[in-house]
CSV table of C-alpha atoms in Angstrom, one decimal:
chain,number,residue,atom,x,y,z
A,1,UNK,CA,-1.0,-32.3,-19.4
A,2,UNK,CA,-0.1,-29.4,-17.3
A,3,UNK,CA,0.6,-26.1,-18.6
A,4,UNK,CA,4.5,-24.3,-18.2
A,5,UNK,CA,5.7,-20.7,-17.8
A,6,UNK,CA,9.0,-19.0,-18.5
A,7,UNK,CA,9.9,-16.7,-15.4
A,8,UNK,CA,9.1,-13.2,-16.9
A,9,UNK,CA,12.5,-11.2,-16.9
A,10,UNK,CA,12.2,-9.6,-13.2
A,11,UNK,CA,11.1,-12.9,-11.7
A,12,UNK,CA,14.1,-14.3,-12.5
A,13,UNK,CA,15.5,-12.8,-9.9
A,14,UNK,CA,13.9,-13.3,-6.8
A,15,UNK,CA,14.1,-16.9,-6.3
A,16,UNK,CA,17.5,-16.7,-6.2
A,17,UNK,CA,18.0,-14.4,-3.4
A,18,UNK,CA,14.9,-15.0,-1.2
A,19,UNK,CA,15.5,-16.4,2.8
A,20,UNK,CA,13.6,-16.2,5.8
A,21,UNK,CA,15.1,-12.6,6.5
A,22,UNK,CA,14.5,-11.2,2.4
A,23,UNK,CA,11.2,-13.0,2.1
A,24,UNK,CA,10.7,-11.2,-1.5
A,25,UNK,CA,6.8,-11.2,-0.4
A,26,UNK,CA,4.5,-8.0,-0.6
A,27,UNK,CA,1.6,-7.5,0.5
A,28,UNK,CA,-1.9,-5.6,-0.7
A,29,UNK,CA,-4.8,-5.1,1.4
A,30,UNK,CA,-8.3,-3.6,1.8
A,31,UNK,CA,-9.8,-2.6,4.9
A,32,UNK,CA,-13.7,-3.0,4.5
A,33,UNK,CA,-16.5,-1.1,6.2
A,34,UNK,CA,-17.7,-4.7,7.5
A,35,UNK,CA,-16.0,-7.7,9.0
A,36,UNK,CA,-15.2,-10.7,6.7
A,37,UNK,CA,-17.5,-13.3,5.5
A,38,UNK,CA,-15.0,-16.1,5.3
A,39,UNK,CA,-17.5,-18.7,3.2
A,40,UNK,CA,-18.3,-15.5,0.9
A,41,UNK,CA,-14.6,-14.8,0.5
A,42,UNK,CA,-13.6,-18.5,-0.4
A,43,UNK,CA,-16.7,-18.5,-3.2
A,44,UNK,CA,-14.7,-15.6,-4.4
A,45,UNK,CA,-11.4,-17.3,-4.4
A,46,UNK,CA,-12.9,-20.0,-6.4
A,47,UNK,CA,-14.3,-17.8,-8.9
A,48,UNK,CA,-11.2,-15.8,-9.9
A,49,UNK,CA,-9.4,-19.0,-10.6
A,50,UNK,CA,-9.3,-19.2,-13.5
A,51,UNK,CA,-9.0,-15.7,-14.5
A,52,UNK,CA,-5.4,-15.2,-12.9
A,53,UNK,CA,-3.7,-18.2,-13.8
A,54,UNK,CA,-0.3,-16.8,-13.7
A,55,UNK,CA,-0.9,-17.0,-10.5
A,56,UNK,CA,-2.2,-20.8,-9.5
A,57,UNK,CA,1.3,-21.9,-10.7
A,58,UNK,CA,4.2,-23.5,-8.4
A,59,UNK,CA,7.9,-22.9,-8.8
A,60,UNK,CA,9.7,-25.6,-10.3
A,61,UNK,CA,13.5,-26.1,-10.9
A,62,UNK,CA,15.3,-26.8,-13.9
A,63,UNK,CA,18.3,-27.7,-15.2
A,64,UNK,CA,19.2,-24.4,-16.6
A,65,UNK,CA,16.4,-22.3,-15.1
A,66,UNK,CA,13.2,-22.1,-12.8
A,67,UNK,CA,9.6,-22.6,-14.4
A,68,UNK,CA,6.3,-22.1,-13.1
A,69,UNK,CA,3.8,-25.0,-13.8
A,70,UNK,CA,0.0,-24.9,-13.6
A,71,UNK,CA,-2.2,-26.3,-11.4
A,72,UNK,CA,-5.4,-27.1,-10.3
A,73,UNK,CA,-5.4,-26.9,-6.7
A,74,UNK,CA,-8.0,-24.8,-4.8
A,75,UNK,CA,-6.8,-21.3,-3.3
A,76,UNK,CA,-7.0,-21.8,0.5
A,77,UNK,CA,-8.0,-18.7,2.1
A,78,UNK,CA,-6.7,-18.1,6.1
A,79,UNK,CA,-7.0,-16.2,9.1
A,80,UNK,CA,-4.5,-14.1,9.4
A,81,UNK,CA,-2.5,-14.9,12.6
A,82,UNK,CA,1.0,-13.8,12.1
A,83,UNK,CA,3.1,-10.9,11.0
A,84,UNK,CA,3.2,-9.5,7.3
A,85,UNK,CA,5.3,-10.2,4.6
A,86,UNK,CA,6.6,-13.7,6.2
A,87,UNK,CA,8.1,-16.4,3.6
A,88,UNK,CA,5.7,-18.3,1.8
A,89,UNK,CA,5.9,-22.2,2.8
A,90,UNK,CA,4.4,-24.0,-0.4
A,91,UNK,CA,4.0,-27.4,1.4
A,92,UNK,CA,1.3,-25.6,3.7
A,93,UNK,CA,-0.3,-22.9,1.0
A,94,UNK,CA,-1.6,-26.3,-2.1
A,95,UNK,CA,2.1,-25.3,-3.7
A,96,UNK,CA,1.1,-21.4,-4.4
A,97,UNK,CA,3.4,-18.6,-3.9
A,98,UNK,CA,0.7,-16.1,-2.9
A,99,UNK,CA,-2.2,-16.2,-0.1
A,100,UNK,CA,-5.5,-14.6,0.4
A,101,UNK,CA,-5.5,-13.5,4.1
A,102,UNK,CA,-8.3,-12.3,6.0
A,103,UNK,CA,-8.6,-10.5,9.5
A,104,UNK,CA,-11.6,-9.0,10.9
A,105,UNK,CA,-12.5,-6.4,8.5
A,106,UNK,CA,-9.3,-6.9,6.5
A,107,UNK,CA,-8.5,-8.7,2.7
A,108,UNK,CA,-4.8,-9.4,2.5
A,109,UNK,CA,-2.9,-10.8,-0.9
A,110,UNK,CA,0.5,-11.0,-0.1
A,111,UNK,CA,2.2,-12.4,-3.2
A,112,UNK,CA,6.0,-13.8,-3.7
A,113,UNK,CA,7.1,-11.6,-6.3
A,114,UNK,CA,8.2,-14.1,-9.0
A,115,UNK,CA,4.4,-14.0,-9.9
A,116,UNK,CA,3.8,-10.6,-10.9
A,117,UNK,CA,4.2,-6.9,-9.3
A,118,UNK,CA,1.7,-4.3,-7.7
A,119,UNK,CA,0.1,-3.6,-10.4
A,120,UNK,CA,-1.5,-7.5,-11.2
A,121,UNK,CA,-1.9,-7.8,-7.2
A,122,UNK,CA,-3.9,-5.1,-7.0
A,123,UNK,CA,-5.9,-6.4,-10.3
A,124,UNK,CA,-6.6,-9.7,-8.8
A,125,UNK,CA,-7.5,-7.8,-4.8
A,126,UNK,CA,-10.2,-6.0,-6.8
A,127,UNK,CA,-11.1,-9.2,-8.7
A,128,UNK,CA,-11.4,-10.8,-5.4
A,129,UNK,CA,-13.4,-8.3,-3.7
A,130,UNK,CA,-15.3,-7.4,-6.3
A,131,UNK,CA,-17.3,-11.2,-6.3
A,132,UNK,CA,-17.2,-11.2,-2.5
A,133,UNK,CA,-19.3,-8.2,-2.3
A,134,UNK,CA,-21.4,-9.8,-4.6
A,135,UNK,CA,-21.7,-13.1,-2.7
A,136,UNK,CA,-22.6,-10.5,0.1
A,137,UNK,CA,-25.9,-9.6,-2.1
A,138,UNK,CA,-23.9,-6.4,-3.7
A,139,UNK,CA,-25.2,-5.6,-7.0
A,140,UNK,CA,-22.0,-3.6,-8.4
A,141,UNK,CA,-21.3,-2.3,-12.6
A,142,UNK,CA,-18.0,-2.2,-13.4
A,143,UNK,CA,-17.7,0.2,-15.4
A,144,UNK,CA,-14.8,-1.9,-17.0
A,145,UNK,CA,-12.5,-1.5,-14.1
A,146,UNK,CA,-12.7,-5.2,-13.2
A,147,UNK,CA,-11.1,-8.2,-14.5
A,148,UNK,CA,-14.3,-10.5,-14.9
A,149,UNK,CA,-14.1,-14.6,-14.5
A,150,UNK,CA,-16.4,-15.9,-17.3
A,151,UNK,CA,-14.1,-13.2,-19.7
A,152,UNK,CA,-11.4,-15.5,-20.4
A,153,UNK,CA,-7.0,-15.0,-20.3
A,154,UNK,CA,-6.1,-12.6,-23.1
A,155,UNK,CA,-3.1,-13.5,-24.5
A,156,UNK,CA,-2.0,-9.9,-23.7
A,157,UNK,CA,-2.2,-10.8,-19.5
A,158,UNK,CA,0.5,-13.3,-20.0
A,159,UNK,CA,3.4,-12.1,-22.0
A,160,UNK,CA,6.4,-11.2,-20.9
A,161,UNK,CA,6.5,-7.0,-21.3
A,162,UNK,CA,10.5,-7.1,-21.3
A,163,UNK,CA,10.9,-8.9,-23.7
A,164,UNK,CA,8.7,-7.4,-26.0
A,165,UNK,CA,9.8,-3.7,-25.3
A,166,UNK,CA,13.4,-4.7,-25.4
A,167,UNK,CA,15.7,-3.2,-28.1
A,168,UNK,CA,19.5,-3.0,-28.7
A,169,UNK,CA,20.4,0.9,-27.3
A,170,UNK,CA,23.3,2.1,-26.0
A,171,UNK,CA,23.6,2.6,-22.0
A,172,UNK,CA,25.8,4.9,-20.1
A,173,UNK,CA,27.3,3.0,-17.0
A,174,UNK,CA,27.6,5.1,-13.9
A,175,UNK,CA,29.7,3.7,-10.6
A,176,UNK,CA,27.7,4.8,-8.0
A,177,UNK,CA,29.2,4.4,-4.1
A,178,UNK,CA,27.4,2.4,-1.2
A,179,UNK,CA,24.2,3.9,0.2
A,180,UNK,CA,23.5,5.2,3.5
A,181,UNK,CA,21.9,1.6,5.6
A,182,UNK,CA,19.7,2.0,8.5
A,183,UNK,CA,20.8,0.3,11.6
A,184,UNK,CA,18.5,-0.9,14.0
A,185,UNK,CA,18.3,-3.6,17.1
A,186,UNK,CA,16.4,-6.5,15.7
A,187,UNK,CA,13.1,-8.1,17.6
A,188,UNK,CA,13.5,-10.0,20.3
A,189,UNK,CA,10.9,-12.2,18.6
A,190,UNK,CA,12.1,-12.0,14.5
A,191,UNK,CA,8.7,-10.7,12.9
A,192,UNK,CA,7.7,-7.3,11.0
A,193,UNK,CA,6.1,-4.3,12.6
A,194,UNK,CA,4.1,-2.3,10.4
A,195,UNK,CA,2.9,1.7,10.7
A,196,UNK,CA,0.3,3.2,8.8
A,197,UNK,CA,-0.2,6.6,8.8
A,198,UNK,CA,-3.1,7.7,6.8
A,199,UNK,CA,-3.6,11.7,5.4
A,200,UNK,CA,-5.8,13.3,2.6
A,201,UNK,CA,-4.7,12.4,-1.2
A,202,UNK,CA,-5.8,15.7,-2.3
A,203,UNK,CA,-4.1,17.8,0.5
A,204,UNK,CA,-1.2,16.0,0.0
A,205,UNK,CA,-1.0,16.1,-3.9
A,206,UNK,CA,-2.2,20.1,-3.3
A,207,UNK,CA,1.1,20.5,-1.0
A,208,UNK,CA,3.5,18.7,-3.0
A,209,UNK,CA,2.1,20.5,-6.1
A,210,UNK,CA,2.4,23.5,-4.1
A,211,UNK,CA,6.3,22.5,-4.0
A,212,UNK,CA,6.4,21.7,-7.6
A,213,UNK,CA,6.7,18.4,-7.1
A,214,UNK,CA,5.0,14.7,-7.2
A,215,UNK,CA,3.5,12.9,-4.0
A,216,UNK,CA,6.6,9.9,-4.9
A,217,UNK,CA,9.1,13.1,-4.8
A,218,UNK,CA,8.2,15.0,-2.0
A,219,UNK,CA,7.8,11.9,0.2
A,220,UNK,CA,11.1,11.0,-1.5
A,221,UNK,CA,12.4,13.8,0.1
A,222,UNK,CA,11.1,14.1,3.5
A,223,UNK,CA,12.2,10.4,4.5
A,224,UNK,CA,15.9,11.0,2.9
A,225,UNK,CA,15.8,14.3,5.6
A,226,UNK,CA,14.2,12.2,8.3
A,227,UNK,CA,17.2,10.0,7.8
A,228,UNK,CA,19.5,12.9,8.0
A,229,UNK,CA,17.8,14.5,10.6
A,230,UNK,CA,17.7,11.2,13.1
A,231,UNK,CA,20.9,9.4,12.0
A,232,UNK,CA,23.5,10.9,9.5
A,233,UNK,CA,23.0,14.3,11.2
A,234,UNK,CA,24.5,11.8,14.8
A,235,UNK,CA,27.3,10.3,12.6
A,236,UNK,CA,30.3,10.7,11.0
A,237,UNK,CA,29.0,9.3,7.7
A,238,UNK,CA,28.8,10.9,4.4
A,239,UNK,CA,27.4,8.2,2.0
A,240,UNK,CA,23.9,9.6,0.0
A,241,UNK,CA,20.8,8.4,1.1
A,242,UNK,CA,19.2,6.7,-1.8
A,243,UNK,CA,15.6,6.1,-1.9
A,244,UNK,CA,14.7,3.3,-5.1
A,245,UNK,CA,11.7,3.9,-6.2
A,246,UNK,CA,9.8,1.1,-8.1
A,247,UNK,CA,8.4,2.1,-11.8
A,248,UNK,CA,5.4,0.9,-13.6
A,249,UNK,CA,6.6,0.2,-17.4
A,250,UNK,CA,3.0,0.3,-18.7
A,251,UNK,CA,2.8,3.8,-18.6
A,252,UNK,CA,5.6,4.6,-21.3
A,253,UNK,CA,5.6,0.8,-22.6
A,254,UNK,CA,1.7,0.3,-23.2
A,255,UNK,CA,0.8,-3.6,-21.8
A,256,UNK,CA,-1.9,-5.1,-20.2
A,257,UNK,CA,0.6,-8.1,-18.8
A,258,UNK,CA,-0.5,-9.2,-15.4
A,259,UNK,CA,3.1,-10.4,-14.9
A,260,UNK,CA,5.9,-8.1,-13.7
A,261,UNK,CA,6.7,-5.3,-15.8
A,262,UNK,CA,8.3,-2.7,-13.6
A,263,UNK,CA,11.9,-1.1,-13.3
A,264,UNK,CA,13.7,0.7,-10.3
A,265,UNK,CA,15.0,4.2,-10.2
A,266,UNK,CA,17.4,4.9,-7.4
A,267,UNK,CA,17.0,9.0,-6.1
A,268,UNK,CA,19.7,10.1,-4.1
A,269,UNK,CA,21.0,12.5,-2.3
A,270,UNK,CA,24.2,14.1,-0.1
A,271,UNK,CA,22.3,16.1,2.7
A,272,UNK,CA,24.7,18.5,4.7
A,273,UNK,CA,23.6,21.0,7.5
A,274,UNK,CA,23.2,23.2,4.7
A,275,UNK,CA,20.3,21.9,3.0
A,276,UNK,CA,16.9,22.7,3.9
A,277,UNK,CA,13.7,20.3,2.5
A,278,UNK,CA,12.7,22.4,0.1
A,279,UNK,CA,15.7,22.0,-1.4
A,280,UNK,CA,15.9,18.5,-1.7
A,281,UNK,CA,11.6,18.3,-2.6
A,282,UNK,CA,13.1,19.7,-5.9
A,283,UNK,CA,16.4,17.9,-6.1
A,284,UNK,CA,14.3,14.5,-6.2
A,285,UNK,CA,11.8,15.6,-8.2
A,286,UNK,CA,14.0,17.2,-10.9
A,287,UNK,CA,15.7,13.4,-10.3
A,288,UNK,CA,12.3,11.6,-10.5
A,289,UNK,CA,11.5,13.3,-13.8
A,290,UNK,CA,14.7,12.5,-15.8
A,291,UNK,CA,14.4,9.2,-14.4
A,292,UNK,CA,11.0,8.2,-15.1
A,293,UNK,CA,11.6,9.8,-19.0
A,294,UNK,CA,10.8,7.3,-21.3
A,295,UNK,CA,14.9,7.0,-22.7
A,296,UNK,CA,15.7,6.2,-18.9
A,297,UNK,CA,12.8,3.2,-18.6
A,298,UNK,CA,14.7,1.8,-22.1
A,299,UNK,CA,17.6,1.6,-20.7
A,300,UNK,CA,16.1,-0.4,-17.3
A,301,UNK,CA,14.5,-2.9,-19.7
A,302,UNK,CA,17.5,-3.1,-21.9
A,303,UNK,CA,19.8,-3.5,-18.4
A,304,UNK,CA,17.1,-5.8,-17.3
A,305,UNK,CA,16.7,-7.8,-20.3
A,306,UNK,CA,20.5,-8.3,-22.0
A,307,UNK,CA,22.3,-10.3,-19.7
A,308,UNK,CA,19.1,-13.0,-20.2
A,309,UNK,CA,19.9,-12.9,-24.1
A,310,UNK,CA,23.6,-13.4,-23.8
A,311,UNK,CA,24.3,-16.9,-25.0
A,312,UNK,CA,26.7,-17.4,-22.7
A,313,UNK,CA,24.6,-17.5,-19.7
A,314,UNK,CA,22.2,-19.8,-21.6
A,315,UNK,CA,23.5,-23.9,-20.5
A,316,UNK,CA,25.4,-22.1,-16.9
A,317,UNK,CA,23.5,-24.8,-14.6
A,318,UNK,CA,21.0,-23.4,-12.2
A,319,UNK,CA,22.7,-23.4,-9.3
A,320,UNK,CA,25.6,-21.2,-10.1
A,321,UNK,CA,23.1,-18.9,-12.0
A,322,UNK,CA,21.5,-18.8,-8.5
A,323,UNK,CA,24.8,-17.8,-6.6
A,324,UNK,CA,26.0,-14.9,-9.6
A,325,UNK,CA,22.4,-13.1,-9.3
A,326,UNK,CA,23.0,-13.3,-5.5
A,327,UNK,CA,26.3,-11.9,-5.7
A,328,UNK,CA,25.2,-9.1,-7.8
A,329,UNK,CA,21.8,-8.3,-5.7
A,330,UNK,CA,23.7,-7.6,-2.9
A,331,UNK,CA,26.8,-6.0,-4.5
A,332,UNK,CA,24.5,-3.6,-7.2
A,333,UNK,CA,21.1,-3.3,-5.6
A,334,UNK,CA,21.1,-3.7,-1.9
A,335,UNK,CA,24.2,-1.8,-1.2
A,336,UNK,CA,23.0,0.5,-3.5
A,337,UNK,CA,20.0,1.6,-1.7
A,338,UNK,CA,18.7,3.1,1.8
A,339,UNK,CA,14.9,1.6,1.3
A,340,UNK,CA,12.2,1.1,-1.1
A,341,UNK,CA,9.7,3.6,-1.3
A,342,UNK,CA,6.8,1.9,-3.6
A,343,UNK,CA,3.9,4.3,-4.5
A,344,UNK,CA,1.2,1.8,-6.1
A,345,UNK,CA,-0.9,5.1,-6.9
A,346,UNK,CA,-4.6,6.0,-6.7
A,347,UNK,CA,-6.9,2.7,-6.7
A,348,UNK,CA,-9.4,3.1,-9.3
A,349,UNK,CA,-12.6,1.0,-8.2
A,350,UNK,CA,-16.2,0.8,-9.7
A,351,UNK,CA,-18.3,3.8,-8.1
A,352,UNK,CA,-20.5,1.4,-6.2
A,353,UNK,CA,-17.5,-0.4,-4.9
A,354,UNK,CA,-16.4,2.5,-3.1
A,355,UNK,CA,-18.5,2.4,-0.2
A,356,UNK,CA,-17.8,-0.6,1.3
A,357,UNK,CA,-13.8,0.0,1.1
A,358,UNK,CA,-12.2,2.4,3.8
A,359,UNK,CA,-8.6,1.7,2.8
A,360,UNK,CA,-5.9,0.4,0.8
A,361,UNK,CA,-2.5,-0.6,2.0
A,362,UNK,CA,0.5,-1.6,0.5
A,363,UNK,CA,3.4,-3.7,2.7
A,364,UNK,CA,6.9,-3.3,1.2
A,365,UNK,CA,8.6,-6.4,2.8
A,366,UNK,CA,12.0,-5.7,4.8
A,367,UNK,CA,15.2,-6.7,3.9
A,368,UNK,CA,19.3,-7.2,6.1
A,369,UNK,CA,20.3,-4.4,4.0
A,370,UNK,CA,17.1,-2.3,3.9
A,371,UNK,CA,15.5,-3.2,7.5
A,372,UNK,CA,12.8,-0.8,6.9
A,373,UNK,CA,10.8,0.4,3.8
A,374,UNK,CA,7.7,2.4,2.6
A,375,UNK,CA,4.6,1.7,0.4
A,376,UNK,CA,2.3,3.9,-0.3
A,377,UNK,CA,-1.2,3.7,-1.8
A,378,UNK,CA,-5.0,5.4,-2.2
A,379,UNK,CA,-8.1,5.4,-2.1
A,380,UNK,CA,-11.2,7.1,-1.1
A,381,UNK,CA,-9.0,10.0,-0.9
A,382,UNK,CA,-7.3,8.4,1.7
A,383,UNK,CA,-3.2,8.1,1.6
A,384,UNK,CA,-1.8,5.4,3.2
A,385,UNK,CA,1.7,5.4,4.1
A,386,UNK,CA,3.2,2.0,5.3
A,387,UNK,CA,6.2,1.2,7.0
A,388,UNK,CA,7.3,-2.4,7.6
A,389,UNK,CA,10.3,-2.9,9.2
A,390,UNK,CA,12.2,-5.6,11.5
A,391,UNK,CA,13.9,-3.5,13.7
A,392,UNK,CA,13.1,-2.1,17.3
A,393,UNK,CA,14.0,1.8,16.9
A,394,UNK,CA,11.6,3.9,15.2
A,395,UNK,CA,12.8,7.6,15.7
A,396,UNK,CA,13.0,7.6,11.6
A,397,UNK,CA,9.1,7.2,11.6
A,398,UNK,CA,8.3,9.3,14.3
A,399,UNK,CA,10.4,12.4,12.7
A,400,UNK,CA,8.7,11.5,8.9
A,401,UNK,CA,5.3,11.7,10.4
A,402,UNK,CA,5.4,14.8,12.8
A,403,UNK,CA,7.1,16.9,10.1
A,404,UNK,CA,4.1,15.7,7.8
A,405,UNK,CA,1.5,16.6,10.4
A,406,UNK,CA,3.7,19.9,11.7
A,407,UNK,CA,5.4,22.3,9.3
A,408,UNK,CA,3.0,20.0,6.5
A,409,UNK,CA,0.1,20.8,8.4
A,410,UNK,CA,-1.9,17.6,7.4
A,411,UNK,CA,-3.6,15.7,9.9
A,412,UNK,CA,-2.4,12.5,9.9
A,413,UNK,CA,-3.9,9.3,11.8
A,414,UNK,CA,-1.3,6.6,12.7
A,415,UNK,CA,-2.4,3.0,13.8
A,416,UNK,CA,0.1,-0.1,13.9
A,417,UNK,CA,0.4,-4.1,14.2
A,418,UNK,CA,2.0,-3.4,17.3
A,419,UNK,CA,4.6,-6.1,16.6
A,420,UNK,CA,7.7,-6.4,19.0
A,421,UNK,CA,6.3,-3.7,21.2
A,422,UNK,CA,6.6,-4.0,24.4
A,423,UNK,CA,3.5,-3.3,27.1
């Protein structure tokens, strides 16, 4: 008899406002010192399965709500061949809403965010990689920092963080306006073109320090002025620039879920002529700081977690569930924001595990309201910053990185999918 899942609290959402053009997929990916060994990464894929089994599940629909149910299907790994971040067809992927990609010397998970956020991607990458190097005749410890196959699902992986952290507290509402949105000319051929730019963790963490700020805040900052400088600066708009930044909950609300558990803090800003970047560094990071306070992340999970408990919503049928949480994505969270800047943080791998990984990316997947966003992530002491975006002009990138590699002075190397350039 096959096994059932609730939708953890966040993963309620997506289903119900994913399309071809707001695919709701992310992706993680490792950039290896050697090319792929595609029968050494498949052995892999069949070992982790049944460590991560809130993520062999399918989406199923129900009367009232959607369910994930369990299966048994083997992970099929690919080539990849197409651009990041697409929708995820279950009919050609054995029913799974996440895939393990592979292209030359790269590892790709991109995973359909009902099934969990950065944090339990990035678990089950280093899962992943950590029995393909050792396929490849690696002999690795792991010092603990690996989710291993034969030991076993701890309750703890599976439960739903929400709705254990949630409890009754009283929340201010604020009516914030409409966001600043980035227009752009779409492809010619509709597809994602993605921009890495990769500097020094520690120079960068020294300069923002230096600023008395975070890495998330000061590149918080410089994108809102790269916005301003390229766009609003050209227009006769006033609306803030609002980065949202994704939060992990398991810092302030202790879980080991491998299910989603994050909230979203929105920083924003009014930039006039008059303000300079140092100005706005603190501004953001003053924001970032209240924000991210622990009284703040209770009221996201209470937000988050009340509407699900109201008895009212419980026998609404499914599909007008579906067209409500639509409504009020695009009316209280896309209209609300500029783009998503998601900083997955420092990648913590075994020592010996090191050495055969140059980089880690994170892909933020596009959206009509949001045609570009930004994820960041590190390793090696390499900073990656990735933009993925589905529009043609890129004078918003171009600013954000020279300023970085100018009045910054970091050297930064940028390399790209090249998607919808022309020759």
């Amino acid at each position: 008899m096959k096994k059932w899942y609730k939708l953890d609290n966040a993963a309620k959402l997506f289903p119900s406002v994913t399309n071809t053009k707001n695919t709701s997929v992310y992706r993680i990916s490792a950039v290896l010192t050697n090319p792929v060994d595609v029968d050494a990464l498949q052995q892999a894929a069949d070992t982790v399965f049944d460590r991560f089994p809130m993520f062999t599940v399918k989406l199923r629909r129900g009367v009232f709500w959607n369910y994930l149910e369990s299966s048994t299907d083997k992970i099929v790994i690919a080539e990849d061949q197409q651009y990041p971040c697409r929708n995820i067809d279950p009919t050609t992927n054995n029913g799974y809403l996440f895939k393990v990609l592979y292209y030359k010397n790269r590892v790709s998970v991109e995973v359909f965010h009902a099934l969990t956020d950065g944090n339990g991607a990035v678990e089950f990458l280093k899962s992943l990689l950590y029995y393909y190097l050792m396929y490849m005749g690696h002999e690795i410890d792991t010092e603990d920092r690996i989710l291993l196959a034969d030991s076993g699902v701890d309750i703890h992986d599976m439960e739903d963080a929400f709705r254990r952290y949630y409890k009754d507290c009283y929340v201010e509402s604020v009516r914030n306006s409409r966001a600043y949105h980035i227009k752009g000319t779409a492809f010619e051929q509709f597809g994602n073109n993605v921009v890495h730019g990769v500097v020094s963790a520690s120079q960068l963490n020294a300069l923002a320090k230096q600023k008395g700020s975070t890495i998330t805040a000061y590149l918080s900052a410089l994108l809102s002025y790269s916005i301003y400088q390229t766009r609003i600066k050209y227009s006769k708009s006033n609306a803030p620039v609002v980065i949202a930044v994704p939060v992990n909950l398991r810092k302030a609300f202790p879980s080991r879920t491998l299910r989603n558990f994050f909230g979203v803090v929105n920083l924003g800003a009014r930039i006039t002529e008059d303000t300079t970047l140092d100005e706005l560094i603190f501004r953001m990071n003053e924001m970032l700081k209240y924000k991210t306070g622990k009284e703040n992340l209770q009221n996201i999970i209470y937000n988050n977690v009340a509407l699900e408990r109201n008895k009212a919503t419980l026998f609404v049928p499914l599909f007008l569930k579906n067209w409500f949480v639509n409504l009020g994505f695009h009316m209280l969270g896309e209209s609300k924001r500029t783009l998503t800047l998601s900083n997955i943080g420092n990648i913590m791998l075994p020592q010996q595990m090191y050495k055969h990984v140059e980089l880690i990316e994170a892909l933020v997947y596009p959206s009509n309201k949001s045609p570009m966003n930004c994820g960041i992530s590190s390793v090696n002491d390499k900073l990656v910053i990735t933009f993925t975006r589905n529009i043609v002009e890129s004078d918003i990138l171009q600013y954000f990185f020279s300023t970085l590699a100018g009045e910054a002075g970091l050297e930064v190397k940028i390399y790209s999918n090249d998607w919808g350039i022309s020759e």
